PDB file of C-alpha atoms in Angstrom:
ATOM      1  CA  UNK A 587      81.613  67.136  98.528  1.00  0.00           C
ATOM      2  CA  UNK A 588      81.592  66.731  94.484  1.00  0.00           C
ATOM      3  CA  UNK A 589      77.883  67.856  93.274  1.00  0.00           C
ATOM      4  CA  UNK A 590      77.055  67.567  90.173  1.00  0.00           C
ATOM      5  CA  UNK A 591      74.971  69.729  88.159  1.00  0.00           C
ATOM      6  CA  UNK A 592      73.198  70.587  84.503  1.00  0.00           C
ATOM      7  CA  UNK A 593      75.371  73.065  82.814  1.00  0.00           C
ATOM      8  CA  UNK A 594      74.739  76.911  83.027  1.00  0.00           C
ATOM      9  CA  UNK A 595      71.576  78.109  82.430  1.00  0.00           C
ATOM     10  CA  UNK A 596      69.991  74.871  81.917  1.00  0.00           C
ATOM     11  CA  UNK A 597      69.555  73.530  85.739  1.00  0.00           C
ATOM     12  CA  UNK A 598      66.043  73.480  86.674  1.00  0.00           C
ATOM     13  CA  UNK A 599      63.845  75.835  89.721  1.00  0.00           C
ATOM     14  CA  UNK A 600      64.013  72.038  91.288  1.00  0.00           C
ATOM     15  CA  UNK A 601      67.908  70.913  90.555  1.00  0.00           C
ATOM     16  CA  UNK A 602      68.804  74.550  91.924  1.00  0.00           C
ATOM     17  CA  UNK A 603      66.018  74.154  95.120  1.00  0.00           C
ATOM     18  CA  UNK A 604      68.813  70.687  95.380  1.00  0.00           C
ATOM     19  CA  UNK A 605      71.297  72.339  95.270  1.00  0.00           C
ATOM     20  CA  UNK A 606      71.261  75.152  97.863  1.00  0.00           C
ATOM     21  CA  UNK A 607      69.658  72.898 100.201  1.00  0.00           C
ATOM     22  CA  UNK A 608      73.177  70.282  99.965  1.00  0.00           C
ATOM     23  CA  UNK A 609      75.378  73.625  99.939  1.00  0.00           C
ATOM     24  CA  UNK A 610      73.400  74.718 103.218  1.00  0.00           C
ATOM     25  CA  UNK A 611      73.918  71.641 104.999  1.00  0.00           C
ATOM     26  CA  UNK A 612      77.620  71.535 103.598  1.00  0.00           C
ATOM     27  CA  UNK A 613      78.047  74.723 105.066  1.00  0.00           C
ATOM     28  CA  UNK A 614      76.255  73.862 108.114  1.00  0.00           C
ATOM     29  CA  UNK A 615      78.671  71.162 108.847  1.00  0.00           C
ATOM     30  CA  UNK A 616      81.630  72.876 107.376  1.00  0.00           C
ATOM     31  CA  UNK A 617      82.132  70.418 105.206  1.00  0.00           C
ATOM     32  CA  UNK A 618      83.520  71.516 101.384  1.00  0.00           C
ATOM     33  CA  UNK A 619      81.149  72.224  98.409  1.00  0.00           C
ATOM     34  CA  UNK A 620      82.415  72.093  94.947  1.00  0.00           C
ATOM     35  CA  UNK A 621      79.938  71.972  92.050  1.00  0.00           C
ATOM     36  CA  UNK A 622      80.833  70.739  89.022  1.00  0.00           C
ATOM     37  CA  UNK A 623      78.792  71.399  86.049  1.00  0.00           C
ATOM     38  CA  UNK A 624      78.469  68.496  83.523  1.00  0.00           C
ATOM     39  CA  UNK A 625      78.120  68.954  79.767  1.00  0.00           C
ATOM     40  CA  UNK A 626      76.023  68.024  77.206  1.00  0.00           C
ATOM     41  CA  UNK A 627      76.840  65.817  74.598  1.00  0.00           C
ATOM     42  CA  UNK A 628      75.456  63.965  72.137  1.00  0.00           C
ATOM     43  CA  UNK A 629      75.571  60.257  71.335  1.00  0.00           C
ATOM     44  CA  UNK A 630      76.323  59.414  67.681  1.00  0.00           C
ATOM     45  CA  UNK A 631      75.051  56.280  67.125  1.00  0.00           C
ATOM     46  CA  UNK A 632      72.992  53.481  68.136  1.00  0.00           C
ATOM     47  CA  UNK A 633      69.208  53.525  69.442  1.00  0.00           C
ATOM     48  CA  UNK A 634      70.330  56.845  71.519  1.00  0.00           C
ATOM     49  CA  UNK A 635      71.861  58.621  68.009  1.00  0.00           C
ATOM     50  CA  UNK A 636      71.319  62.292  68.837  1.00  0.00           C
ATOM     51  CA  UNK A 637      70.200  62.334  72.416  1.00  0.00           C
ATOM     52  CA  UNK A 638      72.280  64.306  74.330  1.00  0.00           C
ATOM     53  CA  UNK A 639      74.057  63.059  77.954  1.00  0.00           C
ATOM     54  CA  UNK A 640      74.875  64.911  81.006  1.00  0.00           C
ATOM     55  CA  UNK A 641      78.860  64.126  80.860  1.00  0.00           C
ATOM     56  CA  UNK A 642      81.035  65.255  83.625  1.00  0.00           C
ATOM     57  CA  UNK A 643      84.188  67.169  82.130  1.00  0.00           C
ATOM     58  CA  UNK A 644      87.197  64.489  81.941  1.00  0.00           C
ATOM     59  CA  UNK A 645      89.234  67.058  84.433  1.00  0.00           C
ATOM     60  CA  UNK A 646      86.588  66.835  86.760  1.00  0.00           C
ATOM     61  CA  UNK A 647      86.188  62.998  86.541  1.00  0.00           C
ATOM     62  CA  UNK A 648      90.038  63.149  87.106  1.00  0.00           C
ATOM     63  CA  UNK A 649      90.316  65.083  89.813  1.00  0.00           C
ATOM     64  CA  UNK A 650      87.202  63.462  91.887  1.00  0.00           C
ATOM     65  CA  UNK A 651      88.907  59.572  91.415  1.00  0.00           C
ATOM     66  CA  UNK A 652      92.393  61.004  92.713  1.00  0.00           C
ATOM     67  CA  UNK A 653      90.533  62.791  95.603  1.00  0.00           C
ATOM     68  CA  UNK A 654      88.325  60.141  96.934  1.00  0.00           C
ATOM     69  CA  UNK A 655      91.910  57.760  97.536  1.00  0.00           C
ATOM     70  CA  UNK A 656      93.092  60.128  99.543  1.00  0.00           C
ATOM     71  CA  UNK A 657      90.823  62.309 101.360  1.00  0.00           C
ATOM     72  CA  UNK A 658      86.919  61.437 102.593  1.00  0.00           C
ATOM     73  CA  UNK A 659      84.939  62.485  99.587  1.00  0.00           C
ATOM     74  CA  UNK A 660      81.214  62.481  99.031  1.00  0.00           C
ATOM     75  CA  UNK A 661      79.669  62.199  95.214  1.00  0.00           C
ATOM     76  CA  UNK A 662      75.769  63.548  95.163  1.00  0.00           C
ATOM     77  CA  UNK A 663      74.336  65.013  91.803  1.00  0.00           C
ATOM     78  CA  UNK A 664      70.590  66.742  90.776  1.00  0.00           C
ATOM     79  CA  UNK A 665      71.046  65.093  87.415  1.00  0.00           C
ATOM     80  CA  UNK A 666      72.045  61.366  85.614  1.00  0.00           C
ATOM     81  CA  UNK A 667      75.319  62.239  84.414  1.00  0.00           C
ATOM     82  CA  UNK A 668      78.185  59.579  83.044  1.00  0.00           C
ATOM     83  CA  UNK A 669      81.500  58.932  82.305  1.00  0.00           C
ATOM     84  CA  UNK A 670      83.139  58.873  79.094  1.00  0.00           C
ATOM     85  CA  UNK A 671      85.133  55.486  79.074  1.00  0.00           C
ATOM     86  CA  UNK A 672      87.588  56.777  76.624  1.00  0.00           C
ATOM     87  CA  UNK A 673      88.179  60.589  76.913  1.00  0.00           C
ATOM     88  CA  UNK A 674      89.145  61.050  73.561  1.00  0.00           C
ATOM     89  CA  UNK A 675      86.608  60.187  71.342  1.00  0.00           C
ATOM     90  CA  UNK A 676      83.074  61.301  71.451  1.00  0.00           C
ATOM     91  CA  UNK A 677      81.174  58.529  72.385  1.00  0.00           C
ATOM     92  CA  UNK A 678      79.088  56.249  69.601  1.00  0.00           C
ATOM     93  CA  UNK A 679      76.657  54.888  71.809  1.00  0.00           C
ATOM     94  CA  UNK A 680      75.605  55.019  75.347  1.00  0.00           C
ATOM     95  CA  UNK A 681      77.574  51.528  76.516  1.00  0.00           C
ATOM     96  CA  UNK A 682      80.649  53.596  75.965  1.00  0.00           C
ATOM     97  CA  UNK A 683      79.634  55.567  79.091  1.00  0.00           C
ATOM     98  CA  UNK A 684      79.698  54.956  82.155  1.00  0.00           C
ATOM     99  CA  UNK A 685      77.459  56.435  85.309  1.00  0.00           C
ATOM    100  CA  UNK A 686      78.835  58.309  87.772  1.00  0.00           C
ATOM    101  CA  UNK A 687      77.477  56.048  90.172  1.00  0.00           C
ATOM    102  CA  UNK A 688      79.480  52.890  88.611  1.00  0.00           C
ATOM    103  CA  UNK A 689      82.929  55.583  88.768  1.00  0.00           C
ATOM    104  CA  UNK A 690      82.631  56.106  92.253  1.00  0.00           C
ATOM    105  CA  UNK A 691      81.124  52.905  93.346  1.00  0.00           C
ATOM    106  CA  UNK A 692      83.097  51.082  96.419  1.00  0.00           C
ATOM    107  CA  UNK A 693      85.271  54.373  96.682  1.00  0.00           C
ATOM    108  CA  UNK A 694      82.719  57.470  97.522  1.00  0.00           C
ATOM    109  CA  UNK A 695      79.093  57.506  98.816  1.00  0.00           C
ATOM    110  CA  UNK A 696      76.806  58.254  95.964  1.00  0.00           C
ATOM    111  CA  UNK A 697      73.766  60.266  95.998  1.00  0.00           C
ATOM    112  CA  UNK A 698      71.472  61.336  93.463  1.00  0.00           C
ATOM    113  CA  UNK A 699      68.547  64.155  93.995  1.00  0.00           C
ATOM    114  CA  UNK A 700      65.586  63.714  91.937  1.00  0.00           C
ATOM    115  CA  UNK A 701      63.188  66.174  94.157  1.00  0.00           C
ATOM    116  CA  UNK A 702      63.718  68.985  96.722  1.00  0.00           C
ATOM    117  CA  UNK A 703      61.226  66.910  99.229  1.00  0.00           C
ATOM    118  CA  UNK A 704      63.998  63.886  99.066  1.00  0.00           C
ATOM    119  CA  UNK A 705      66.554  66.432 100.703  1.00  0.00           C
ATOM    120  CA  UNK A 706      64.052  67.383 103.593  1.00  0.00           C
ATOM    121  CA  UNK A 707      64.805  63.372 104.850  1.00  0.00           C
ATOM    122  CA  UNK A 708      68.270  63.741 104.142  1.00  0.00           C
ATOM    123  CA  UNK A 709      69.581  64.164 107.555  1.00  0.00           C
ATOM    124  CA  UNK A 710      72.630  61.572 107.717  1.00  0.00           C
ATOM    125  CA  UNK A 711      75.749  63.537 109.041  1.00  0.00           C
ATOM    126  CA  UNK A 712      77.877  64.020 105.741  1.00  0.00           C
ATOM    127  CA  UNK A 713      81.374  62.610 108.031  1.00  0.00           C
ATOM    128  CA  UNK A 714      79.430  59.455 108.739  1.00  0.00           C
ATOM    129  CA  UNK A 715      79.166  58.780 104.862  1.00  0.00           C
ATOM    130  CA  UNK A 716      80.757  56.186 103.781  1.00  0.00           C
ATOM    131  CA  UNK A 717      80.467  53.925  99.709  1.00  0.00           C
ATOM    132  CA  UNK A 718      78.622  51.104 100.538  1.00  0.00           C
ATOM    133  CA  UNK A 719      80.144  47.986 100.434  1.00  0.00           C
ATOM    134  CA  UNK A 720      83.409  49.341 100.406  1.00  0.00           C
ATOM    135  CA  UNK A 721      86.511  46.816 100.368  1.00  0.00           C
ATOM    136  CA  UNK A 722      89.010  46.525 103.115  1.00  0.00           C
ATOM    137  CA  UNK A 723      91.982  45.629 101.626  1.00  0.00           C
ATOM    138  CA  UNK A 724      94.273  45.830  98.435  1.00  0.00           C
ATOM    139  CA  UNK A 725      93.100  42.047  96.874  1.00  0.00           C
ATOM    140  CA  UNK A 726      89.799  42.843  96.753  1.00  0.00           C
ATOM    141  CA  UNK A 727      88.527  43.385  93.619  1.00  0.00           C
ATOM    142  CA  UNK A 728      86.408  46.276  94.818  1.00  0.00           C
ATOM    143  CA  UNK A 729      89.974  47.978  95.052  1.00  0.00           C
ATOM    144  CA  UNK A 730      90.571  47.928  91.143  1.00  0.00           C
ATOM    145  CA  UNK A 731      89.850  50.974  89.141  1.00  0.00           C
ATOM    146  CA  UNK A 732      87.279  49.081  88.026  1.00  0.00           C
ATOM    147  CA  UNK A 733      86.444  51.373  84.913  1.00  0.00           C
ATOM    148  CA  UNK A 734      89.886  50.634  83.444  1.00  0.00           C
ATOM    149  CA  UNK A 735      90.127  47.334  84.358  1.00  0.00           C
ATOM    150  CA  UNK A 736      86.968  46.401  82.703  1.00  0.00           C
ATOM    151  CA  UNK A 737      86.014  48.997  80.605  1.00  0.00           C
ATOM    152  CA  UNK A 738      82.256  47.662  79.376  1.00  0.00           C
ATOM    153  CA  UNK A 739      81.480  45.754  82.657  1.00  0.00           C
ATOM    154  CA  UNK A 740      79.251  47.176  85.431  1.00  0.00           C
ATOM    155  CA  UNK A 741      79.978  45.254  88.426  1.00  0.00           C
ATOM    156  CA  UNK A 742      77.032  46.224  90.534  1.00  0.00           C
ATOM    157  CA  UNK A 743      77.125  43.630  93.371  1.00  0.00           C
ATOM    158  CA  UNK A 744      80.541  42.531  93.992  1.00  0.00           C
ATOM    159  CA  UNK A 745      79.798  42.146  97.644  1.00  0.00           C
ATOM    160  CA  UNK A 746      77.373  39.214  96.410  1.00  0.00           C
ATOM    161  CA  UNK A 747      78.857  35.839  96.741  1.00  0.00           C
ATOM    162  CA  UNK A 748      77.223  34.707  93.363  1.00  0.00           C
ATOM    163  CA  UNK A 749      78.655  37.842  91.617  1.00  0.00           C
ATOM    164  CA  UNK A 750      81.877  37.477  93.412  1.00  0.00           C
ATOM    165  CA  UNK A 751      82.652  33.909  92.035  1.00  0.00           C
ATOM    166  CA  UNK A 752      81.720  35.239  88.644  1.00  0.00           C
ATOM    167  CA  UNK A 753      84.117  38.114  88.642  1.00  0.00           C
ATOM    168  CA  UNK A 754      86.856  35.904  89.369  1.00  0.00           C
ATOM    169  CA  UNK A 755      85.527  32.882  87.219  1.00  0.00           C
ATOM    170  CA  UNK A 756      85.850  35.635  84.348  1.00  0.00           C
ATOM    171  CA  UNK A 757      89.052  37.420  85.293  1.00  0.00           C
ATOM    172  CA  UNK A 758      91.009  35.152  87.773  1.00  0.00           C
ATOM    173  CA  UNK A 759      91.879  35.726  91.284  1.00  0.00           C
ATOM    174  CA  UNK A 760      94.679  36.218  93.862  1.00  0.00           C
ATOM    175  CA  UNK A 761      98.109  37.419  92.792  1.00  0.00           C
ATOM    176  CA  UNK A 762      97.168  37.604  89.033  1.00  0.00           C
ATOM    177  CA  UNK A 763      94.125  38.164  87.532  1.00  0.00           C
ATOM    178  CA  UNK A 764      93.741  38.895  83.349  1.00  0.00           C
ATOM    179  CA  UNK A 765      90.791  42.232  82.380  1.00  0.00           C
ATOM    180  CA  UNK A 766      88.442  41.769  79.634  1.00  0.00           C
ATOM    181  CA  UNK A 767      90.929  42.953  77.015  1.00  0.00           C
ATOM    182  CA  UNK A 768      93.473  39.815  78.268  1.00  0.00           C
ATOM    183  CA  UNK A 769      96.097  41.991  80.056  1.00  0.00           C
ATOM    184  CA  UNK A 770      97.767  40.406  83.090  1.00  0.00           C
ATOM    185  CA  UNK A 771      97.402  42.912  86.273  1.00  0.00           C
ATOM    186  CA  UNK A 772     100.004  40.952  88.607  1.00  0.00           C
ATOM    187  CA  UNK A 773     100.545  42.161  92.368  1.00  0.00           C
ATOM    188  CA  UNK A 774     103.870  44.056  92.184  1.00  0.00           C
ATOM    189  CA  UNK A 775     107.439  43.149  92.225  1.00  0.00           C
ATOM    190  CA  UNK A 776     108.386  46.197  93.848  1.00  0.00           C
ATOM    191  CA  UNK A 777     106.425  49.374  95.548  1.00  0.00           C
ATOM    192  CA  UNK A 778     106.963  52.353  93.733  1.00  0.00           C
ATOM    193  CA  UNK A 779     105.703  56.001  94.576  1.00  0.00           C
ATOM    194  CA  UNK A 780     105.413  57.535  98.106  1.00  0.00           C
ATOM    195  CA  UNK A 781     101.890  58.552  98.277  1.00  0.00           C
ATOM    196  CA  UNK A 782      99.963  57.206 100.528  1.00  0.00           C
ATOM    197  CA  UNK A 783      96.091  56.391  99.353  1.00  0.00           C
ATOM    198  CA  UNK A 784      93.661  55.589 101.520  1.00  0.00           C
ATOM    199  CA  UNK A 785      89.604  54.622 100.610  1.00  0.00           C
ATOM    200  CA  UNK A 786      86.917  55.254 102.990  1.00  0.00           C
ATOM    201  CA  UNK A 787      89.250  55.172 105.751  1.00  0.00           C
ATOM    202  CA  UNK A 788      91.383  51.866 104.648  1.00  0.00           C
ATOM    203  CA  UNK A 789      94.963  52.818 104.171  1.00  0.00           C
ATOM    204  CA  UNK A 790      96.548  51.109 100.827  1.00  0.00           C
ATOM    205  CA  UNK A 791     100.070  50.241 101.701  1.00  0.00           C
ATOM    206  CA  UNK A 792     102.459  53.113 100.562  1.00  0.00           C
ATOM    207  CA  UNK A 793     103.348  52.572  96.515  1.00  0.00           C
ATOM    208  CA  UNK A 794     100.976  49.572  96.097  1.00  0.00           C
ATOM    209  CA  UNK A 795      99.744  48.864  92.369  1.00  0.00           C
ATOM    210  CA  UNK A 796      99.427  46.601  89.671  1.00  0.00           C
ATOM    211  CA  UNK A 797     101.958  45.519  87.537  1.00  0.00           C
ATOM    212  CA  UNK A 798      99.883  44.990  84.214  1.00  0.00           C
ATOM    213  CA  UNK A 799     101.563  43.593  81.367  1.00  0.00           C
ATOM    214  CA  UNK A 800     100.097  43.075  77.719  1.00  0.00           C
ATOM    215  CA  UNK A 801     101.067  39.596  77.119  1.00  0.00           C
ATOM    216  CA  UNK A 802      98.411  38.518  74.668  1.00  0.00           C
ATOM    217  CA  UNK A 803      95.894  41.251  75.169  1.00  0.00           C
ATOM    218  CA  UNK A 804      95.209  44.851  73.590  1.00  0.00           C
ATOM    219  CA  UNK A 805      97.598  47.407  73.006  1.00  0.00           C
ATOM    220  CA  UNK A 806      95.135  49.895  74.503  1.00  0.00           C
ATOM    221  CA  UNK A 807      94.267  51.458  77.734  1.00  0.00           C
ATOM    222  CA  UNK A 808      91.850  54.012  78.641  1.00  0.00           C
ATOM    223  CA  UNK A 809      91.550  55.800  81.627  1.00  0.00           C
ATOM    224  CA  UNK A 810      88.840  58.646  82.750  1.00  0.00           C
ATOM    225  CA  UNK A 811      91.529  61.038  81.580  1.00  0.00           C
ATOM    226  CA  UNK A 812      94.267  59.485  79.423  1.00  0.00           C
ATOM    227  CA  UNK A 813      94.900  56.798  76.843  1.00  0.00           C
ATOM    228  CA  UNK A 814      97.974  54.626  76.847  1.00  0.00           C
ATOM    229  CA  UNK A 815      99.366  52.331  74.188  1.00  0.00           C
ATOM    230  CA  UNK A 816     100.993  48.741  75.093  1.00  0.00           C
ATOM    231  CA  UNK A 817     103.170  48.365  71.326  1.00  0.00           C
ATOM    232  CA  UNK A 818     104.602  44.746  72.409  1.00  0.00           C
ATOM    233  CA  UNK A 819     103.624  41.419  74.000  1.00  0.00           C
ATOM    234  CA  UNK A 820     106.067  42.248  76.900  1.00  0.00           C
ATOM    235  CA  UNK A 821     105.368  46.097  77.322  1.00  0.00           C
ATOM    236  CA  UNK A 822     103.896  46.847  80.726  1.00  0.00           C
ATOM    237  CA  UNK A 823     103.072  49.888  82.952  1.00  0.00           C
ATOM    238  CA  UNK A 824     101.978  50.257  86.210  1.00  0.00           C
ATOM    239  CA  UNK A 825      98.210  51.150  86.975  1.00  0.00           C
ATOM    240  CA  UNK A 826      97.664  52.829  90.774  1.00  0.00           C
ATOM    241  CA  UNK A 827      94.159  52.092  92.866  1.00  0.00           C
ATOM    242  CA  UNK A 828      93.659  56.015  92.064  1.00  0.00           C
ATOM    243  CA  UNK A 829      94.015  55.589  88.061  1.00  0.00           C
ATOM    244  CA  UNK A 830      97.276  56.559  87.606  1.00  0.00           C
ATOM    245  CA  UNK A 831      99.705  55.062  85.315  1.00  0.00           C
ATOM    246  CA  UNK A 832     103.695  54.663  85.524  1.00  0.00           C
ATOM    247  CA  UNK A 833     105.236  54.272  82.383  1.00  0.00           C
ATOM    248  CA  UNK A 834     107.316  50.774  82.499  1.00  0.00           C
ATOM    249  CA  UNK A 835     110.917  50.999  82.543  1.00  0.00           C
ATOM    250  CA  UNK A 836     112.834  50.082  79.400  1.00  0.00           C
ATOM    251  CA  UNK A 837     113.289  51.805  75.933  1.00  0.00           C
ATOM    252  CA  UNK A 838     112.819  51.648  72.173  1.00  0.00           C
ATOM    253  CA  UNK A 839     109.479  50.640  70.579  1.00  0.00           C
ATOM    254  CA  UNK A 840     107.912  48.099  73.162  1.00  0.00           C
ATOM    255  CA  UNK A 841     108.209  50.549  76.130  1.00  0.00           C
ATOM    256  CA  UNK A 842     104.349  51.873  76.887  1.00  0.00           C
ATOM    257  CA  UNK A 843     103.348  55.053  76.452  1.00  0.00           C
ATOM    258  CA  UNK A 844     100.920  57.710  76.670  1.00  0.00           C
ATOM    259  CA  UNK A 845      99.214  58.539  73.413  1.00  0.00           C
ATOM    260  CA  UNK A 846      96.302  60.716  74.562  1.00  0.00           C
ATOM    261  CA  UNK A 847      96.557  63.656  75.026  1.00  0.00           C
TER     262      UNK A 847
END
């Protein structure tokens, strides 16, 4: 289990209460506890200018999305807490975050604790867990990394018909489908890598990933943990269900890159 708390010194008698009562039942069922303290930042613009967020650290949002494709992994928090949706800027206003809810959602069961008497019900074995609505295979969209594929949408409901058709009225479907920022994410050519991922108990087929190409789109893509740079029409890379992305083969000026940090 990933729980998420207020930094040090600044979690409530309450969000501590939360949190020993999780820790107890994680122990109690031998399950892992990791806490992982968020930290407070301000937004610099907009109608939130100066109010400061609960973010999680972009290590910590990097190491939760690779663990939940490969190992069962349950997200709970005392506290809202988001998401930076490009890790290296601070962010100018609040639609430039996004909640740790949205991260994890289809991948990890998400809970958040608002009041010790909410854990007293709590009594749902933590192996049983499971995201809800949670895809089943690779060409569901609900398999994307959502938060880099569309990097200001919050797909809420993608096991809704209605939203369904509007997701791929907007972005395409089947073997090709084009993100907000008009990159083409293609099924792949060839499987590369020899990790195997799997998502609430749904194997992804060994090497499986996009092959996303710039064509007419931006030159720029942000991850939880990294920024990337597309410099021509034809430069590509290749983006993993877990976030991670394999530089495209070639050289000289079009081939992508990382550029943060």
């Amino acid at each position: 289990m990933h729980f998420f708390s207020p930094p040090s010194g600044r979690e409530s008698r309450e969000q501590t209460e939360i949190r020993k009562v999780i820790e107890n039942k994680c122990k109690a069922e031998r399950a892992e506890f990791i806490v992982r303290r968020t930290e407070l930042v301000k937004v610099a613009g907009g109608e939130n200018s100066g109010r400061p967020f609960n973010l999680v650290r972009i290590e910590h949002a990097r190491d939760l999305y690779e663990q939940i494709h490969r190992i069962p992994v349950i997200t709970m928090s005392n506290i809202g807490c988001f998401i930076r949706r490009d890790p290296s800027s601070i962010p100018v206003r609040k639609k430039q975050l996004i909640s740790l809810e949205g991260f994890v959602r289809y991948k990890s069961f998400f809970r958040i604790f608002r009041s010790p008497t909410e854990c007293v019900t709590f009594i749902d074995e933590l192996g049983s867990l499971k995201a809800a609505y949670y895809t089943t295979d690779v060409h569901d969209p609900r398999m994307l990394p959502l938060h880099i594929f569309d990097a200001e949408g919050n797909w809420e409901n993608l096991e809704d018909v209605a939203q369904l058709r509007e997701f791929r009225s907007r972005f395409g479907g089947g073997a090709t489908r084009f993100d907000r920022c008009r990159r083409e994410w293609a099924n792949p050519k060839a499987l590369h890598g020899r990790d195997i991922l799997r998502v609430n108990g749904v194997e992804i087929p060994m090497g499986y990933h996009w092959d996303v190409t710039r064509k007419n789109g931006d030159e720029r893509i942000t991850t939880a943990h990294e920024v990337w740079k597309l410099p021509g029409s034809n430069s590509y890379c290749n983006i993993y269900p877990d976030g991670y992305i394999r530089p495209g083969q070639g050289n000289g000026k079009n081939r992508s890159k990382r550029v943060w940090p």
